[in-house]
Amino acid sequence: MEPSEIHIVLNANSLISDLLKYNEELIIQKLTELNKNFNRLKNPVLRKVLAKRVSVAQACRIAGCSLNEFFDVLKPLGFKAAHEAVEVDRLPLSLAASFNKIIDLDVRPILAAGNDPLKMILTTAAGLKNGEVLKVINTFEPVPLINLLENKGYRSFIDIAGPELVNTYFLKKEAQPDELIMDISELSVEADGLTELMKAYQLHIMDVRPFQMPKPMTMILDKLETLKTTEALYVRHRKVPVHLLPVLKERGFDFRVMETAEAVILFIYKP
Amino acid sequence: MNMITKQHPELYRIVRAHYLASAVCFVLIGVLFFFASADFAGHYFQPKLLAITHLAALGWVTMVIFGAAYQLVPVILETGLSGYRLPWLSFVAFLSGLVLLVCSFWRFEPGLCMQGGALLLLTGMLGFTIVIFLTGKRLKNKKENIHQEMINTSCIWLLATGVLGVLLVFNLRYAFLPQDHLQFLRLHAHMGMGGWFLLLVIGVSSKLVPMFLVSRKQNLRLLDWVYYLLNGGLLAFVIDTYLEGINNRTYLIALLPTAAFIIYFIYLIQCYRSRMKRRLDLPMMYTMLSFILLLAALLIQPLIINAHVQNITQGIALTKLYGLLVLMGWLSLLILGQAFKTLPFLVWLKIYGPGTGKEPTPLPSDLYSQKLLIIQGIAFTGFILSMITMALSGLATPARIASGCLLLTALCYLLNLTRVLTHKKTTGHA
């Protein structure tokens, strides 16, 4: 596999064997350049025994290098350290207005009493219904919690309300309300080929990339049902949804397809 | 997040070669059917029918399945194909093996030609299996996936069928197998039809049908039942029939795959009912109808078992009908429909791909001729009706009508396929 094809996210708990899967020789060579102690990985027996049992953090401790140094070596090979992978979205105002119901959970007293609020947060999050949003009130950005819930299919937003006051919003990804925007300049680069056509519509933005087929198709069709004639849909997709196209025609919609670096863009409109 | 918007150019060439070779085999079957029309009156184990059966099972059906699998398995597993050289090697081995085997069956010379052909075919199958397994291994999330499980298991059944086939070919010359040759032929046929074709078709279609219909509901737990019932039934049949031949227990064993099929049918109906695409297109209609032909074949099973247990000669005509319904009925109609659900997408992605968004593009379904597809359907209906008459009566006239209808069907199919493959870029919705 070419190194450029890799975009694997690593964290301190990733096993060494997970990482060697991609390009054993090159990775070992680079690590040895960083620290002589990684030489042991060249021994096939040691490699077999150790790689499956040792995490990145443990390896760094054993070798005597820092985690940051370790990740810096791997980055040019296409790996990403997990703490960089979390993109904490700031809360857009338009979105806050579209929440149906906000459930407040103030964890400050729990933390002050020396208890761990994690279990309570997880139970509350699991009980969220469609359109409901969990608001965790805290004194700092709860990065590990965001990591955990994002992996469980939640979307999060952060609103720094003041010094020592951070609100974090969680909602289920499926229930994610889409953003209605009027100004397409926000999309300018992505939508280069479509700009002329899109000017006539108000756009709903949708991102269906996290979902397995045929879910993206049903999500798009559901959304189209609610569209007014002056509105159009702008979808970020993982691939061209070829099977959706005939259904769009059947329902009197027209579409344009284009490709950007991160997604296939599908612009769906009523001509 | 891995994107698979770009289609590997080599993939298009491999898939095209398989579809075209398969369509040519289909036309040839139509021609050979005519020359063998007198032979359909006799027993099913005879040179010309063996040649036609293998041309159909391997050249027409398996060939197109190989091609479709190279296209669809990456779609189902959302990853790229493991490589592009092995599929070509497998194709060449398979095709040359097929020519040798079919020619030597037709003239019935169980010598080097037949043996070499059988071994080459097995090599081709092995190549295919390796590609599918390696492609599955590329998956990053190792989550249990029933579709992949079915596809992998069906490859194992394919290899088992191939190995037994090779043994049977050598047995014609050296007669070393401990049991009756026909006994093994039965096992060979059912491993191929149930383990390879049925399991693979279920594995692939259970993922694709909901995509084609845009279904909300997919009850994947039903598929687990299908998997175990079908494989269990086949294993029981292979072991029991090997030891005891067809007997009273076979009725019970036949119930397992039938139950599996009925559960699968329920799964399909749920997908159909929860569909968001309202209008059913012609290729999808052919697909749905094809399963009714399979159901008909399954209903004949108890009659055949009965004929064996009672030892009456009627069984031979029924066995011919059974085989024809599965191979030339169910599988053929399935391909005649599905080819136009899959191939146009491949060509469409190659020509229009994710465009620049500047101009509208035609739909993938605009690439084939609707008219030819209708004629193909009418000709095929004529073929099925005359084929059933032929199998039950053994007369030569319905056999000739059947061969004429089949040839017309095959020519429509080949023509339409060529039309899709030679599509030139146009803009605007046709």
XYZ file of C-alpha atoms in Angstrom:
701
model
C 0.000 0.000 0.000
C 1.284 3.464 -0.850
C 1.845 5.587 2.237
C -0.247 8.377 0.749
C -3.300 6.135 0.809
C -3.220 5.795 4.565
C -5.319 8.051 6.724
C -5.438 6.057 9.862
C -6.184 7.675 13.150
C -3.973 6.559 16.004
C -4.100 7.240 19.664
C -1.928 6.384 22.609
C -3.830 3.130 23.102
C -3.445 1.871 19.524
C -1.488 -1.358 19.360
C 1.855 -1.411 17.608
C 0.573 -4.264 15.459
C -2.289 -2.045 14.193
C 0.228 0.359 12.857
C 2.655 -2.145 11.391
C -0.157 -3.561 9.241
C 0.184 -0.664 6.853
C 3.818 -0.547 5.946
C 5.884 -2.566 8.323
C 9.322 -1.972 6.847
C 9.032 1.754 6.375
C 7.501 2.374 9.787
C 10.129 0.343 11.608
C 12.867 2.139 9.719
C 11.488 5.557 10.649
C 11.007 4.592 14.279
C 14.540 3.275 14.519
C 15.787 6.597 13.206
C 13.857 8.249 16.040
C 15.088 5.979 18.785
C 17.504 3.053 18.690
C 15.338 1.081 21.111
C 12.802 0.480 18.368
C 15.439 -1.766 16.770
C 13.813 -4.681 18.566
C 10.939 -4.524 16.126
C 13.310 -5.754 13.425
C 13.515 -9.104 15.141
C 10.611 -11.129 13.724
C 10.046 -13.175 16.885
C 10.024 -10.184 19.210
C 7.872 -8.318 16.752
C 5.321 -11.101 16.677
C 5.192 -11.435 20.438
C 5.315 -7.759 21.364
C 3.502 -5.871 18.641
C 0.134 -7.368 19.496
C 0.439 -6.625 23.207
C 2.092 -3.253 23.385
C 0.307 0.043 22.902
C 1.843 3.167 21.455
C 2.001 4.773 24.913
C 3.710 1.735 26.454
C 6.172 1.532 23.575
C 7.121 5.161 24.041
C 7.662 4.589 27.736
C 9.785 1.519 27.067
C 11.838 3.231 24.386
C 12.076 6.442 26.323
C 10.642 8.896 23.848
C 7.647 11.189 24.046
C 4.297 10.522 22.433
C 4.580 13.714 20.438
C 7.910 12.675 18.932
C 6.375 9.355 18.047
C 3.411 10.895 16.251
C 5.621 13.429 14.482
C 7.522 10.569 12.871
C 4.340 8.881 11.728
C 2.556 11.932 10.412
C 4.445 12.116 7.087
C 3.437 8.486 6.518
C -0.222 9.422 6.594
C -1.149 8.678 10.193
C -3.013 11.083 12.394
C -2.877 11.349 16.144
C -6.302 10.980 17.694
C -6.304 14.203 19.701
C -5.935 16.067 16.417
C -8.732 14.119 14.811
C -11.386 15.584 17.058
C -12.697 18.692 15.471
C -14.677 20.530 18.042
C -17.350 22.462 16.237
C -18.332 25.809 17.640
C -22.063 26.150 17.967
C -23.597 28.006 15.010
C -26.383 30.305 16.134
C -28.753 29.165 13.416
C -28.490 25.677 14.828
C -29.233 26.576 18.431
C -32.587 27.965 17.335
C -33.548 24.739 15.613
C -33.172 22.496 18.668
C -36.573 21.241 19.760
C -35.782 20.493 23.342
C -32.624 20.967 25.330
C -31.942 18.745 28.298
C -29.631 20.453 30.767
C -27.096 18.461 32.717
C -24.937 20.509 35.055
C -21.962 18.348 36.038
C -20.127 21.017 38.035
C -21.597 20.024 41.447
C -20.873 16.345 40.733
C -17.256 17.100 39.887
C -16.953 19.412 42.875
C -18.101 16.566 45.124
C -15.325 14.423 43.676
C -17.577 12.046 41.727
C -17.384 10.943 38.092
C -20.359 12.128 36.042
C -19.525 9.922 33.023
C -22.116 7.241 33.648
C -24.874 9.770 34.175
C -23.958 11.617 30.985
C -23.930 8.398 28.958
C -27.338 7.288 30.269
C -28.872 10.672 29.531
C -27.339 10.705 26.051
C -28.641 7.208 25.306
C -32.159 8.331 26.229
C -32.211 11.227 23.752
C -35.146 11.231 21.367
C -35.203 12.677 17.866
C -34.680 16.390 17.923
C -33.608 16.430 21.563
C -30.259 17.808 22.548
C -28.145 17.167 25.620
C -26.424 20.219 27.078
C -23.553 19.374 29.407
C -22.578 22.324 31.567
C -18.997 22.231 32.734
C -15.956 24.338 33.558
C -13.729 23.019 30.747
C -13.957 21.452 27.272
C -14.655 17.757 27.923
C -12.445 16.446 25.095
C -12.397 12.749 26.157
C -16.183 12.773 26.443
C -16.527 14.302 22.976
C -14.231 11.589 21.624
C -16.244 8.867 23.264
C -19.658 10.103 22.180
C -18.578 10.916 18.636
C -17.494 7.313 18.273
C -20.925 6.272 19.482
C -22.643 8.251 16.746
C -23.234 11.635 18.374
C -22.458 15.039 17.030
C -21.169 17.709 19.363
C -20.914 21.467 19.547
C -19.088 23.634 21.995
C -20.243 26.981 23.275
C -17.782 28.788 25.511
C -20.189 30.896 27.533
C -17.689 32.573 29.788
C -14.604 31.970 31.893
C -15.016 28.634 33.671
C -18.306 27.999 31.869
C -18.413 25.709 28.834
C -21.613 24.272 27.365
C -21.243 21.195 25.224
C -24.175 20.085 23.116
C -24.632 16.482 22.022
C -27.181 15.185 19.575
C -27.598 11.899 17.799
C -26.114 12.069 14.315
C -29.296 10.809 12.699
C -31.296 13.507 14.372
C -28.887 16.160 13.256
C -30.811 19.188 12.051
C -29.340 20.520 8.866
C -28.133 24.023 8.470
C -30.118 26.350 6.294
C -27.886 28.875 4.702
C -28.576 31.594 2.222
C -25.129 32.750 1.313
C -23.348 30.311 -0.947
C -20.053 32.152 -0.590
C -19.482 29.961 2.471
C -19.225 27.040 0.063
C -17.461 28.941 -2.681
C -14.495 26.675 -3.357
C -16.408 23.429 -2.978
C -19.209 24.520 -5.222
C -17.254 26.088 -8.027
C -19.080 24.424 -10.911
C -22.500 24.837 -9.357
C -22.448 28.445 -8.247
C -24.587 29.882 -11.034
C -27.328 27.329 -10.597
C -27.339 27.446 -6.803
C -27.845 31.199 -6.615
C -31.549 30.730 -7.299
C -32.141 28.566 -4.233
C -31.906 28.513 -0.480
C -29.715 25.585 0.372
C -30.082 22.848 2.914
C -26.731 21.274 3.691
C -26.577 17.602 4.503
C -23.690 15.282 5.210
C -24.517 11.606 4.762
C -20.937 10.315 4.692
C -21.020 8.570 8.079
C -23.860 6.251 7.088
C -24.032 2.828 5.448
C -26.003 2.293 2.257
C -28.950 2.479 1.716
C -29.420 4.839 4.691
C -28.005 7.917 2.889
C -30.563 7.474 0.140
C -33.548 7.273 2.485
C -32.268 10.278 4.451
C -32.018 12.350 1.281
C -35.454 11.314 0.065
C -37.014 12.085 3.450
C -35.429 15.506 3.435
C -36.652 16.219 -0.100
C -40.244 15.594 1.011
C -40.040 18.630 3.304
C -38.403 20.951 0.779
C -40.161 24.104 -0.399
C -39.971 25.094 -4.079
C -37.445 27.837 -3.383
C -35.138 25.459 -1.551
C -32.591 22.941 -2.758
C -30.455 20.270 -1.187
C -26.670 20.249 -1.072
C -25.414 16.816 -0.017
C -21.938 15.641 0.875
C -21.681 11.998 -0.063
C -18.977 9.353 0.006
C -19.648 8.212 -3.561
C -22.047 8.883 -6.394
C -25.347 7.355 -5.197
C -26.145 5.869 -8.598
C -29.286 4.109 -7.402
C -30.756 7.290 -6.011
C -30.614 9.148 -9.322
C -33.592 7.399 -11.018
C -35.721 7.968 -7.911
C -34.905 11.673 -8.014
C -36.080 11.856 -11.629
C -39.185 9.886 -10.737
C -40.041 12.547 -8.168
C -39.434 15.433 -10.529
C -36.085 16.561 -9.165
C -32.975 17.306 -11.133
C -29.428 16.948 -9.909
C -25.811 17.887 -10.515
C -22.838 15.886 -9.359
C -19.342 17.114 -8.675
C -16.278 15.970 -6.847
C -14.148 17.699 -4.245
C -11.220 16.432 -2.229
C -13.356 15.315 0.725
C -16.674 14.367 -0.798
C -18.868 13.891 -3.786
C -21.255 16.807 -3.885
C -24.798 16.217 -4.969
C -26.922 19.251 -5.682
C -30.618 18.379 -5.901
C -33.212 20.887 -7.050
C -36.660 21.220 -8.613
C -36.128 22.763 -12.058
C -13.223 8.083 5.402
C -12.391 6.176 2.263
C -13.924 7.434 -0.912
C -14.380 5.175 -3.866
C -15.526 7.677 -6.393
C -12.797 6.820 -8.826
C -13.312 3.597 -10.629
C -10.154 1.744 -11.553
C -9.902 1.750 -15.383
C -8.781 -1.876 -15.361
C -11.936 -2.893 -13.506
C -14.056 -1.692 -16.403
C -12.073 -3.817 -18.894
C -12.248 -6.959 -16.755
C -15.963 -6.680 -16.154
C -16.622 -5.940 -19.837
C -14.666 -9.027 -20.941
C -16.674 -11.263 -18.609
C -20.055 -9.869 -19.660
C -19.261 -10.158 -23.362
C -17.837 -13.688 -23.134
C -20.888 -14.733 -21.163
C -23.307 -13.207 -23.696
C -21.544 -15.023 -26.547
C -21.933 -18.291 -24.618
C -25.638 -17.523 -24.260
C -26.001 -17.102 -28.032
C -24.092 -20.370 -28.546
C -26.475 -22.165 -26.193
C -29.344 -21.031 -28.412
C -27.583 -22.520 -31.443
C -26.605 -25.793 -29.735
C -30.132 -26.150 -28.363
C -31.314 -26.419 -31.955
C -28.836 -29.142 -32.887
C -29.601 -31.081 -29.742
C -33.391 -30.763 -29.963
C -33.791 -34.493 -30.670
C -31.614 -35.422 -27.695
C -33.886 -33.810 -25.113
C -36.162 -36.846 -25.464
C -33.653 -39.202 -23.828
C -31.821 -39.414 -20.508
C -30.152 -36.317 -19.118
C -26.741 -37.947 -18.921
C -25.620 -37.750 -22.505
C -22.939 -35.868 -24.431
C -24.882 -33.006 -25.986
C -26.864 -32.186 -22.867
C -23.701 -32.321 -20.763
C -22.053 -29.886 -23.166
C -25.025 -27.501 -23.096
C -25.422 -27.729 -19.323
C -21.797 -26.842 -18.742
C -21.830 -24.105 -21.337
C -24.827 -22.664 -19.475
C -23.641 -23.207 -15.892
C -20.048 -22.143 -16.503
C -19.930 -20.046 -19.653
C -23.188 -18.163 -19.348
C -23.916 -17.995 -15.618
C -20.618 -18.396 -13.745
C -18.768 -16.162 -16.191
C -21.204 -13.293 -15.727
C -21.189 -13.876 -11.957
C -17.397 -13.534 -11.928
C -17.660 -10.278 -13.831
C -20.502 -8.948 -11.713
C -18.717 -9.982 -8.514
C -15.585 -8.045 -9.506
C -17.849 -5.032 -9.915
C -20.200 -5.543 -6.959
C -18.115 -7.060 -4.172
C -16.115 -3.826 -3.860
C -19.435 -1.932 -3.752
C -20.840 -4.206 -1.058
C -17.700 -4.184 1.065
C -16.882 -0.541 0.267
C -13.282 -1.255 -0.620
C -11.248 -1.687 -3.810
C -10.509 -4.998 -5.545
C -7.368 -6.673 -4.204
C -5.642 -6.653 -7.585
C -6.246 -6.651 -11.307
C -3.796 -9.200 -12.689
C -5.226 -12.306 -11.046
C -8.752 -11.688 -12.432
C -7.283 -11.651 -15.945
C -5.294 -14.856 -15.405
C -8.370 -16.494 -13.950
C -10.430 -15.321 -16.938
C -8.015 -16.771 -19.482
C -7.724 -20.113 -17.656
C -11.471 -20.343 -17.195
C -12.338 -19.494 -20.785
C -9.827 -21.851 -22.371
C -10.860 -24.613 -19.957
C -14.481 -24.033 -20.889
C -13.834 -24.353 -24.637
C -11.919 -27.610 -24.124
C -14.483 -29.112 -21.762
C -17.576 -28.222 -23.799
C -16.049 -29.439 -27.087
C -14.935 -32.712 -25.562
C -18.320 -33.245 -23.902
C -20.146 -32.610 -27.190
C -18.042 -35.204 -29.031
C -17.661 -37.196 -25.837
C -13.953 -37.929 -25.817
C -12.999 -38.412 -22.172
C -9.288 -37.914 -22.868
C -6.635 -35.287 -22.267
C -8.753 -32.500 -23.727
C -11.544 -33.021 -21.217
C -9.182 -33.498 -18.288
C -7.061 -30.486 -19.168
C -10.209 -28.406 -19.639
C -11.555 -29.430 -16.246
C -8.263 -28.574 -14.540
C -8.050 -25.202 -16.273
C -11.596 -24.409 -15.168
C -10.698 -25.304 -11.601
C -7.665 -23.016 -11.829
C -9.895 -20.186 -12.984
C -12.268 -20.771 -10.076
C -9.368 -20.826 -7.642
C -8.113 -17.511 -9.004
C -11.556 -15.966 -8.545
C -11.836 -17.272 -4.988
C -8.447 -15.857 -4.062
C -9.391 -12.426 -5.418
C -12.647 -12.423 -3.428
C -10.978 -13.551 -0.204
C -8.131 -11.049 -0.523
C -10.610 -8.273 -1.243
C -12.523 -9.203 1.920
C -9.282 -9.044 3.887
C -8.784 -5.421 2.900
C -11.746 -4.427 5.013
C -10.643 -2.183 7.835
C -13.546 -2.705 10.188
C -13.731 -6.415 10.727
C -17.405 -6.346 11.638
C -19.454 -9.453 10.948
C -21.098 -9.015 7.632
C -23.603 -11.614 6.545
C -23.349 -10.667 2.863
C -19.616 -11.232 2.852
C -20.036 -14.455 4.806
C -22.411 -15.767 2.140
C -20.143 -14.745 -0.715
C -17.101 -16.396 0.883
C -18.958 -19.604 1.654
C -20.344 -19.743 -1.870
C -16.776 -19.568 -3.212
C -15.919 -22.616 -1.113
C -18.909 -24.458 -2.558
C -17.758 -23.427 -6.038
C -14.337 -24.946 -5.432
C -15.901 -28.108 -3.982
C -18.139 -28.375 -7.055
C -15.120 -27.873 -9.299
C -13.012 -30.482 -7.503
C -15.823 -33.031 -7.691
C -16.286 -32.144 -11.368
C -12.609 -32.827 -12.047
C -12.889 -36.167 -10.215
C -15.940 -37.046 -12.325
C -14.080 -36.254 -15.534
C -11.196 -38.522 -14.518
C -13.711 -41.135 -13.402
C -15.071 -41.333 -16.961
C -11.676 -42.620 -17.989
C -10.408 -44.558 -14.981
C -13.645 -45.394 -13.069
C -12.077 -45.173 -9.612
C -14.972 -43.582 -7.674
C -16.569 -45.988 -5.182
C -20.203 -45.192 -6.063
C -22.446 -44.854 -9.078
C -21.328 -42.033 -11.409
C -24.852 -40.541 -11.466
C -24.878 -40.397 -7.668
C -21.863 -38.082 -7.778
C -23.371 -36.139 -10.636
C -26.335 -35.339 -8.376
C -24.029 -34.097 -5.629
C -21.971 -32.112 -8.145
C -25.101 -30.460 -9.568
C -26.580 -29.556 -6.188
C -23.353 -28.226 -4.743
C -23.158 -25.990 -7.801
C -26.764 -24.874 -7.850
C -27.373 -24.532 -4.112
C -23.970 -23.741 -2.689
C -22.539 -21.640 -5.450
C -25.404 -20.046 -7.373
C -28.147 -19.760 -4.763
C -25.944 -18.764 -1.840
C -24.038 -16.235 -3.904
C -27.154 -14.766 -5.465
C -28.736 -14.404 -2.026
C -25.576 -12.887 -0.557
C -25.243 -10.300 -3.307
C -28.906 -9.554 -3.920
C -29.755 -9.179 -0.236
C -27.492 -6.127 -0.291
C -28.316 -4.837 -3.758
C -32.104 -5.195 -3.877
C -32.602 -2.751 -0.963
C -30.216 -0.387 -2.719
C -32.017 -0.632 -6.049
C -35.437 -0.220 -4.444
C -34.235 2.277 -1.809
C -35.818 0.247 0.991
C -36.165 1.488 4.531
C -36.389 -1.906 6.126
C -33.831 -4.697 5.955
C -34.298 -7.493 8.416
C -30.761 -8.850 8.504
C -31.605 -11.443 11.134
C -33.643 -13.306 8.541
C -30.469 -13.654 6.477
C -28.692 -15.480 9.308
C -31.464 -18.074 9.211
C -31.179 -18.335 5.452
C -27.435 -18.908 5.729
C -27.614 -21.727 8.262
C -30.667 -23.461 6.787
C -29.255 -23.449 3.270
C -25.766 -24.617 4.204
C -27.098 -27.135 6.696
C -29.513 -28.541 4.122
C -26.808 -28.820 1.482
C -24.333 -30.512 3.804
C -27.002 -32.943 4.976
C -27.940 -33.690 1.371
C -24.339 -34.261 0.299
C -23.551 -36.585 3.216
C -26.836 -38.479 3.240
C -27.019 -38.964 -0.527
C -23.385 -40.045 -0.655
C -23.994 -42.716 1.976
C -27.492 -43.919 1.159
C -28.578 -42.458 -2.169
C -31.918 -40.720 -2.477
C -34.262 -42.079 0.174
C -37.200 -41.111 2.370
C -35.014 -38.846 4.480
C -34.292 -36.731 1.397
C -37.811 -35.239 1.650
C -36.946 -33.817 5.052
C -33.568 -32.586 3.899
C -35.158 -30.840 0.910
C -37.321 -28.918 3.371
C -34.293 -27.045 4.763
C -33.229 -25.182 1.596
C -36.879 -24.641 0.729
C -37.434 -23.052 4.146
C -34.294 -20.962 3.597
C -35.641 -19.784 0.287
C -39.063 -18.913 1.723
C -37.410 -16.871 4.490
C -35.358 -15.094 1.851
C -38.546 -14.450 -0.115
C -40.052 -12.822 2.996
C -36.924 -10.667 3.291
C -37.327 -9.570 -0.342
C -41.017 -8.782 0.155
C -40.180 -6.633 3.192
C -37.630 -4.740 1.114
C -40.171 -4.357 -1.666
C -42.932 -3.094 0.637
C -40.704 -0.571 2.386
C -39.289 0.777 -0.869
C -39.122 4.496 -1.575
C -38.707 4.046 -5.320
C -42.299 3.726 -6.402
C -42.020 2.643 -10.011
C -40.475 -0.755 -10.577
C -38.310 -0.757 -13.718
C -38.204 -3.615 -16.193
C -34.869 -5.119 -15.060
C -36.133 -5.217 -11.462
C -39.388 -6.811 -12.591
C -37.429 -9.558 -14.393
C -35.403 -10.093 -11.228
C -38.479 -10.493 -9.051
C -40.124 -12.845 -11.585
C -36.998 -14.974 -11.805
C -37.413 -15.988 -8.174
C -40.835 -17.410 -9.015
C -39.126 -19.756 -11.511
C -36.802 -20.881 -8.726
C -39.772 -21.464 -6.455
C -41.312 -23.624 -9.196
C -38.091 -25.639 -9.414
C -38.067 -26.167 -5.651
C -41.664 -27.394 -5.771
C -40.647 -30.097 -8.277
C -38.037 -31.478 -5.855
C -40.446 -33.693 -3.844
C -41.802 -35.157 -7.098
C -38.279 -36.126 -8.198
C -37.502 -37.648 -4.810
C -40.775 -39.559 -5.018
C -39.875 -40.891 -8.475
C -36.518 -42.080 -7.105
C -37.938 -43.697 -4.012
C -40.705 -45.417 -6.001
C -38.256 -46.134 -8.814
C -40.431 -44.812 -11.645
C -39.055 -43.457 -14.935
C -41.023 -40.209 -14.776
C -38.150 -38.904 -12.658
C -35.922 -38.382 -15.676
C -38.276 -35.922 -17.400
C -38.810 -34.104 -14.101
C -35.065 -33.913 -13.453
C -34.562 -32.353 -16.884
C -37.314 -29.831 -16.165
C -35.798 -29.123 -12.743
C -32.346 -28.447 -14.166
C -33.738 -26.340 -16.994
C -35.859 -24.268 -14.612
C -32.885 -23.516 -12.390
C -30.259 -22.861 -15.047
C -32.151 -21.606 -18.053
C -35.141 -20.252 -16.119
C -34.208 -18.667 -12.803
C -30.544 -17.848 -13.382
C -30.993 -16.745 -16.993
C -33.875 -14.398 -16.207
C -31.957 -13.054 -13.235
C -29.003 -12.202 -15.469
C -31.226 -10.851 -18.246
C -32.613 -8.366 -15.728
C -29.674 -7.665 -13.427
C -27.172 -7.115 -16.226
C -29.060 -3.905 -16.997
C -29.078 -2.869 -13.350
C -25.337 -3.277 -12.923
C -23.441 -2.813 -16.180
C -24.941 0.623 -17.067
C -23.722 1.944 -13.712
C -20.199 0.796 -14.464
C -20.233 2.488 -17.859
C -21.976 5.560 -16.457
C -19.371 5.969 -13.722
C -16.616 5.622 -16.292
C -18.035 8.201 -18.679
C -19.792 10.681 -16.391
C -18.283 9.844 -13.013
C -18.616 12.611 -10.482
C -18.652 15.431 -13.033
C -17.927 19.088 -12.649
C -21.522 19.875 -11.830
C -21.642 22.215 -14.828
C -23.945 20.152 -17.013
C -26.759 17.693 -16.420
C -26.033 14.049 -17.236
C -28.272 11.253 -18.548
C -29.330 8.507 -16.148
C -27.567 5.125 -16.123
C -30.855 3.572 -17.203
C -30.842 5.707 -20.360
C -27.879 3.691 -21.599
C -29.825 0.590 -22.628
C -32.722 0.204 -25.047
C -36.042 -0.242 -23.327
C -37.526 -1.663 -26.551
C -34.937 -4.413 -26.884
C -35.496 -5.300 -23.254
C -39.227 -5.762 -23.897
C -38.638 -7.957 -26.970
C -36.128 -9.935 -24.927
C -38.793 -10.485 -22.257
C -41.400 -11.687 -24.760
C -38.929 -14.051 -26.459
C -37.883 -15.396 -23.075
C -41.495 -16.070 -22.051
C -41.907 -18.053 -25.301
C -38.747 -19.956 -24.451
C -39.898 -20.869 -20.925
C -43.297 -22.122 -22.117
C -41.885 -24.217 -24.979
C -39.086 -25.468 -22.743
C -41.523 -26.784 -20.138
C -43.545 -28.511 -22.892
C -40.344 -29.949 -24.334
C -39.089 -31.298 -21.024
C -42.387 -32.958 -20.144
C -43.290 -34.301 -23.613
C -39.830 -35.020 -25.034
C -41.057 -33.887 -28.475
C -38.685 -32.287 -30.950
C -41.033 -29.521 -32.196
C -41.298 -27.617 -28.896
C -37.541 -28.083 -28.554
C -37.043 -26.307 -31.904
C -39.414 -23.506 -30.922
C -37.557 -23.218 -27.620
C -34.220 -22.941 -29.371
C -35.576 -20.244 -31.716
C -36.964 -18.198 -28.825
C -33.760 -18.661 -26.859
C -31.637 -17.503 -29.775
C -33.813 -14.403 -30.187
C -33.535 -13.685 -26.451
C -29.770 -14.099 -26.561
C -29.365 -11.851 -29.605
C -31.487 -9.088 -28.027
C -29.385 -9.373 -24.896
C -26.069 -9.261 -26.729
C -27.202 -6.310 -28.839
C -28.406 -4.362 -25.820
C -25.216 -5.122 -23.933
C -23.131 -3.858 -26.846
C -25.258 -0.720 -26.920
C -24.490 -0.039 -23.255
C -20.790 -0.733 -23.716
C -20.426 1.509 -26.768
C -22.308 4.445 -25.221
C -20.859 7.826 -26.171
C -20.980 10.847 -23.928
C -24.089 12.986 -24.261
C -25.466 15.710 -22.061
C -29.009 16.368 -20.942
C -31.557 13.889 -19.690
C -32.708 11.757 -22.570
